[in-house]
GROMACS .gro file of C-alpha atoms in nm:
model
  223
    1UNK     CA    1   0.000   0.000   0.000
    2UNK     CA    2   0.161   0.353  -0.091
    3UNK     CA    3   0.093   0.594   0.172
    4UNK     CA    4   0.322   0.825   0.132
    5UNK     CA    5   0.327   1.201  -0.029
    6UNK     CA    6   0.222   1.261  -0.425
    7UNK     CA    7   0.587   1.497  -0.493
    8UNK     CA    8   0.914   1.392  -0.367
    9UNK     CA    9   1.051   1.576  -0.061
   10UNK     CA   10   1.427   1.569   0.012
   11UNK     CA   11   1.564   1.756   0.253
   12UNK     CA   12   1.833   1.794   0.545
   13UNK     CA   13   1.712   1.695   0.903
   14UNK     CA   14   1.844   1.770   1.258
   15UNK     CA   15   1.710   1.563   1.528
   16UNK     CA   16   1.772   1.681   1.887
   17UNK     CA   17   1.958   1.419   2.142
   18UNK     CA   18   1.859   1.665   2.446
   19UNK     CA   19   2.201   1.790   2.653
   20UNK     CA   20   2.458   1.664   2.344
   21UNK     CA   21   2.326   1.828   2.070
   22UNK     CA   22   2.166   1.698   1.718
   23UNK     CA   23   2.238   1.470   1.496
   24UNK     CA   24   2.207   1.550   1.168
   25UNK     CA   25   2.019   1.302   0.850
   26UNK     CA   26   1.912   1.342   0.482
   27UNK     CA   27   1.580   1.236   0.415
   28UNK     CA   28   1.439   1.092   0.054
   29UNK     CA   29   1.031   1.048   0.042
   30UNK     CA   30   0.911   0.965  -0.269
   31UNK     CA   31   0.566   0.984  -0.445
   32UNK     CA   32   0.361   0.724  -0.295
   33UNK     CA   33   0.614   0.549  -0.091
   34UNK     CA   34   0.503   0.314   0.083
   35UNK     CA   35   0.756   0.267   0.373
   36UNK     CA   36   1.053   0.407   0.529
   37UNK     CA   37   1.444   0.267   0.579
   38UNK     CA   38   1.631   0.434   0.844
   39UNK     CA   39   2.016   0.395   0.774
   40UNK     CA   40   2.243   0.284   1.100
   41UNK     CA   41   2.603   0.326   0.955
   42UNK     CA   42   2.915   0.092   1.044
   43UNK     CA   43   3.231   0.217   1.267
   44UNK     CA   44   3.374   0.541   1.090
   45UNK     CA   45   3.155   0.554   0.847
   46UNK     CA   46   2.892   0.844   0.772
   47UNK     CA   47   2.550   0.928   0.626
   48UNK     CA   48   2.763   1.033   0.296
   49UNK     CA   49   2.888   0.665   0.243
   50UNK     CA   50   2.863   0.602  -0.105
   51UNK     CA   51   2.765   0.270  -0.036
   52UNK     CA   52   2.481   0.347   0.215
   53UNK     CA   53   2.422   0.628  -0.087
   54UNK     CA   54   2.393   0.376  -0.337
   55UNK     CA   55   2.194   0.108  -0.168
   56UNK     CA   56   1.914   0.394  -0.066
   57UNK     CA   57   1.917   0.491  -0.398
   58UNK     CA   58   1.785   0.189  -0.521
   59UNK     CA   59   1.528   0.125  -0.196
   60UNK     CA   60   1.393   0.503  -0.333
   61UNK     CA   61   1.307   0.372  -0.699
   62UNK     CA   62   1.133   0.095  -0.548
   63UNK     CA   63   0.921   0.342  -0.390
   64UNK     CA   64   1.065   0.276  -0.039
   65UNK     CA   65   1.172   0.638   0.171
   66UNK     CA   66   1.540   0.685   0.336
   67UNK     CA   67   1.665   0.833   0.597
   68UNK     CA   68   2.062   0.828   0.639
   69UNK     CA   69   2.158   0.972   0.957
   70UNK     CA   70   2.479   1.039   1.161
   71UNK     CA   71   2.415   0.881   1.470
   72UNK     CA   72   2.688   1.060   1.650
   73UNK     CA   73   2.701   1.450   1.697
   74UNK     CA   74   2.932   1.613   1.492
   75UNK     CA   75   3.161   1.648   1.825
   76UNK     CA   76   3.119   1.292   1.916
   77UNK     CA   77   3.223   1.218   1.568
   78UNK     CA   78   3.578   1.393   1.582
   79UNK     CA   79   3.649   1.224   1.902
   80UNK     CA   80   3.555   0.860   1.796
   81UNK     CA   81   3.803   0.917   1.468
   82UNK     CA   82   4.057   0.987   1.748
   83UNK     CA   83   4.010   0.694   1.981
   84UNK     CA   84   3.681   0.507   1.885
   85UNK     CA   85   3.534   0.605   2.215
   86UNK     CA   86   3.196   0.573   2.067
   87UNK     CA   87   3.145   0.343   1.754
   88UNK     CA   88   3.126  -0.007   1.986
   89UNK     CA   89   2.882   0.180   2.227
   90UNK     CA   90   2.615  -0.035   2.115
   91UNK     CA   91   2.342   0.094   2.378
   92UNK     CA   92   2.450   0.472   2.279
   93UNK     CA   93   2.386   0.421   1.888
   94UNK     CA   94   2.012   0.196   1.974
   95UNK     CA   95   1.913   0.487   2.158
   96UNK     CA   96   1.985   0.729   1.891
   97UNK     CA   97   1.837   0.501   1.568
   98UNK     CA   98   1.535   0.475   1.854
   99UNK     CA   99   1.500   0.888   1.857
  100UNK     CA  100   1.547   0.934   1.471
  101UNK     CA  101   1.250   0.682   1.435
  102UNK     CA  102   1.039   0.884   1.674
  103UNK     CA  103   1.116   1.174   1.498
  104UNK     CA  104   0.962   1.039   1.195
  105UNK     CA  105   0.667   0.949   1.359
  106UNK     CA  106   0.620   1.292   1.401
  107UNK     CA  107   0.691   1.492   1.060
  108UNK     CA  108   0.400   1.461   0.816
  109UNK     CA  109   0.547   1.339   0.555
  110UNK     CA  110   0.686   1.013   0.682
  111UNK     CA  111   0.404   0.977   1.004
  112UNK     CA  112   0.211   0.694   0.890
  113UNK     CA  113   0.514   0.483   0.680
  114UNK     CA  114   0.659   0.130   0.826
  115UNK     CA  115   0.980   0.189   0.952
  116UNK     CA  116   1.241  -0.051   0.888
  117UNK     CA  117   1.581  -0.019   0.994
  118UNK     CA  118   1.911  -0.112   0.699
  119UNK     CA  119   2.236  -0.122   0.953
  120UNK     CA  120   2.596  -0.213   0.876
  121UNK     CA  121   2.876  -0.346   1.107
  122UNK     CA  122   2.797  -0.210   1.416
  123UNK     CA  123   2.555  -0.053   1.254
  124UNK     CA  124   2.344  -0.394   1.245
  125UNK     CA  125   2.345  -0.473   1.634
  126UNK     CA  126   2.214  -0.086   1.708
  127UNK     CA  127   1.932  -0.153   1.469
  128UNK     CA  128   1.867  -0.513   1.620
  129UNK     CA  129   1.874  -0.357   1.967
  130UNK     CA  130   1.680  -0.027   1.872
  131UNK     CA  131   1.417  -0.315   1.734
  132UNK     CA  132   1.353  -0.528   2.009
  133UNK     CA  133   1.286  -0.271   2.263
  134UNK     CA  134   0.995  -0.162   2.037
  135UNK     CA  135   0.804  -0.469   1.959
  136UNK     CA  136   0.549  -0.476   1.662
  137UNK     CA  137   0.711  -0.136   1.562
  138UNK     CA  138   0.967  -0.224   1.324
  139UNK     CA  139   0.856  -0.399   0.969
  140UNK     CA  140   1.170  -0.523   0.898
  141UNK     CA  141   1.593  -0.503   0.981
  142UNK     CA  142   1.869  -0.557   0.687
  143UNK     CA  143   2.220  -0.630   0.798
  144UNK     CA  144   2.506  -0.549   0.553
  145UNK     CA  145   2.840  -0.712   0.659
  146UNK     CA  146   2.708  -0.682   0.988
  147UNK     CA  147   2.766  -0.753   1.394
  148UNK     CA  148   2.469  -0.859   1.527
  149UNK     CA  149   2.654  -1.109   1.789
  150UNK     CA  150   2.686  -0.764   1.951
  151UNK     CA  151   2.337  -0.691   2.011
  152UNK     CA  152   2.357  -0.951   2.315
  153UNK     CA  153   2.042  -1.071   2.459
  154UNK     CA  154   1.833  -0.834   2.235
  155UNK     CA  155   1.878  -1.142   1.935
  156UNK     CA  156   1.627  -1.321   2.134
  157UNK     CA  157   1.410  -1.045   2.223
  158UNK     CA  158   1.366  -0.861   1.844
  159UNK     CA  159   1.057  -0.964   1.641
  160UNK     CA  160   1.092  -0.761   1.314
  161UNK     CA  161   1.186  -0.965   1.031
  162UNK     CA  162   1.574  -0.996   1.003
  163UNK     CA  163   1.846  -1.029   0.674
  164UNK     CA  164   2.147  -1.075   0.747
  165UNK     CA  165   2.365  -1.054   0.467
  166UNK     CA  166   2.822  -1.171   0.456
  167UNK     CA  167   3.038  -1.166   0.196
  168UNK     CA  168   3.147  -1.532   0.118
  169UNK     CA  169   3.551  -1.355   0.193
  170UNK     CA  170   3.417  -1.247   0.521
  171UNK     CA  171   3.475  -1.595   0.714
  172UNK     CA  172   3.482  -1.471   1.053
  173UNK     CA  173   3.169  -1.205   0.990
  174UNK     CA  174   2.985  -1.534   0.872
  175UNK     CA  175   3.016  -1.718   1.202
  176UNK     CA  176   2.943  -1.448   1.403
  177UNK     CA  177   2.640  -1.371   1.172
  178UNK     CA  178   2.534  -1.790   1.198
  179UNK     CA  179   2.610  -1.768   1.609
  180UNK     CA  180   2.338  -1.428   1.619
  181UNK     CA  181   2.135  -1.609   1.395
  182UNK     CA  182   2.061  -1.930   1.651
  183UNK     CA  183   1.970  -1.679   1.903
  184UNK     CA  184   1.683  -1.497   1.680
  185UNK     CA  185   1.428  -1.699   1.832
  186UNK     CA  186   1.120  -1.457   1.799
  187UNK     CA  187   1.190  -1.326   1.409
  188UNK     CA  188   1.189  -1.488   1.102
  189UNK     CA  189   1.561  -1.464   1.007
  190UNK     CA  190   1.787  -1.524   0.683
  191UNK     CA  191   2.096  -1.541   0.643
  192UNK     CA  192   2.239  -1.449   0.290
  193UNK     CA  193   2.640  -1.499   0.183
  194UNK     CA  194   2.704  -1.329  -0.129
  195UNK     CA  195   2.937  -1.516  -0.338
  196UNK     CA  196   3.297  -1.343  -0.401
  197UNK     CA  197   3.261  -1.056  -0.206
  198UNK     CA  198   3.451  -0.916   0.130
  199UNK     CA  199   3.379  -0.754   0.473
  200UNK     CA  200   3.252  -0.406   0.216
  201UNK     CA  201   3.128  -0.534  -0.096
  202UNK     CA  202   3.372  -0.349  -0.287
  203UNK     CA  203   3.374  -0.629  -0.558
  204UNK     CA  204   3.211  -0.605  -0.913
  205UNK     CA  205   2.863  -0.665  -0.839
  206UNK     CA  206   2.839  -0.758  -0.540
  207UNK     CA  207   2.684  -0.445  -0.364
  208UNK     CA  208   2.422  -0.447  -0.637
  209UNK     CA  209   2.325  -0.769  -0.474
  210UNK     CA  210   2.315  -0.632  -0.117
  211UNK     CA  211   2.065  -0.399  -0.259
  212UNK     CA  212   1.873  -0.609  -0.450
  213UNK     CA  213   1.830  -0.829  -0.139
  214UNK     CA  214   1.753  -0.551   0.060
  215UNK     CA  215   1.509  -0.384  -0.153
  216UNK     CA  216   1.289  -0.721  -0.197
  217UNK     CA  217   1.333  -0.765   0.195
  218UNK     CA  218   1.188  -0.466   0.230
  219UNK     CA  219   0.891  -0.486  -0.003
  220UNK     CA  220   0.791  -0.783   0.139
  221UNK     CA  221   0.781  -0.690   0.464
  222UNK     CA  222   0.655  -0.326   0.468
  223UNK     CA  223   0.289  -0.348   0.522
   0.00000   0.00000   0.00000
């Protein structure tokens, strides 16, 4: 069902995270969308990754709305690239994904969407964590090369439909993805290992597949 607005809105967002700040997103709704993907980047990575770029790129032609958002403050941001205080806090990034998706709940143009979450690397356990402590609220959760083994206890708690998806190179990604994956006991759960590619998915093709998997994820579950 498309729900969303008849023109396309794209725009800059800042989301306030009370005494630290705001954290700062781009948002892509287009006509009749009919949900919405919020982006939970890996460890020192950013909303301008032109990977995360590329993937929401195709989630938008399939009528699917992004949101890429830094989940640290630009502050937080310079001190993680100097000692990666913050990119393993787990609970921190969770509670951040968990304000940007009340935030959408409360523009217009994305108020009624499903929200789905799209993490990678650590990026993957903040969305599985953000998602179980809001059951029934999530539609679905993509992982891309991710860690879910460090969502902890929340792999048994989530209920949102979960992909996780390792390069075939990425041996050690894989177990810790097939570990996680035992654990999802409340979620219908898949795990997907893209032949020939690595921890990124910088080989030929292989990144189109993350996105094709993602997109029909997506579409299937958004309702």
């Amino acid at each position: 069902m498309n729900v969303g607005p008849t023109e396309t809105i794209e725009r800059e967002v800042r989301i306030a995270i009370g005494a630290a700040g705001v954290i700062v997103g781009n948002l892509y709704v287009p006509p009749g969308a009919r949900g919405l993907v919020i982006f939970a980047h890996g460890s020192g990575s950013s909303r301008l990754s032109p990977r995360n770029r590329y993937v929401a790129e195709v989630l938008e032609r399939a009528q699917l709305a992004t949101l890429l958002i830094d989940l640290l403050t630009v502050q937080e941001d310079a001190i993680d690239h100097r000692d990666a205080r913050y990119r393993f806090d787990i609970e921190l990034l969770a509670e951040r994904l968990a304000l940007a998706k009340g935030a959408v709940r409360e523009w217009p143009d994305t108020a009624v969407l499903p929200v789905c979450y799209f993490g990678a690397s650590t990026g993957a356990a903040a969305a599985i964590v953000a998602a179980a402590r809001t059951p029934g609220e999530i539609a679905a959760v993509v992982s891309r090369g991710g860690r879910p083994d460090l969502a902890g206890d929340a792999l048994g708690r989530v209920d949102a439909p979960t992909l996780l998806i390792v390069g075939s190179a990425d041996p050690v990604v894989i177990g810790l993805n097939e570990d996680a994956m035992r654990r999802m006991h409340n979620a219908p759960v898949e795990l997907v290992i893209v032949p020939g590619a690595t921890h990124l998915f910088e080989e030929t093709g292989t990144l189109e597949e993350v996105a094709r998997l993602a997109r029909d994820w997506f579409l299937r579950h958004c309702r």
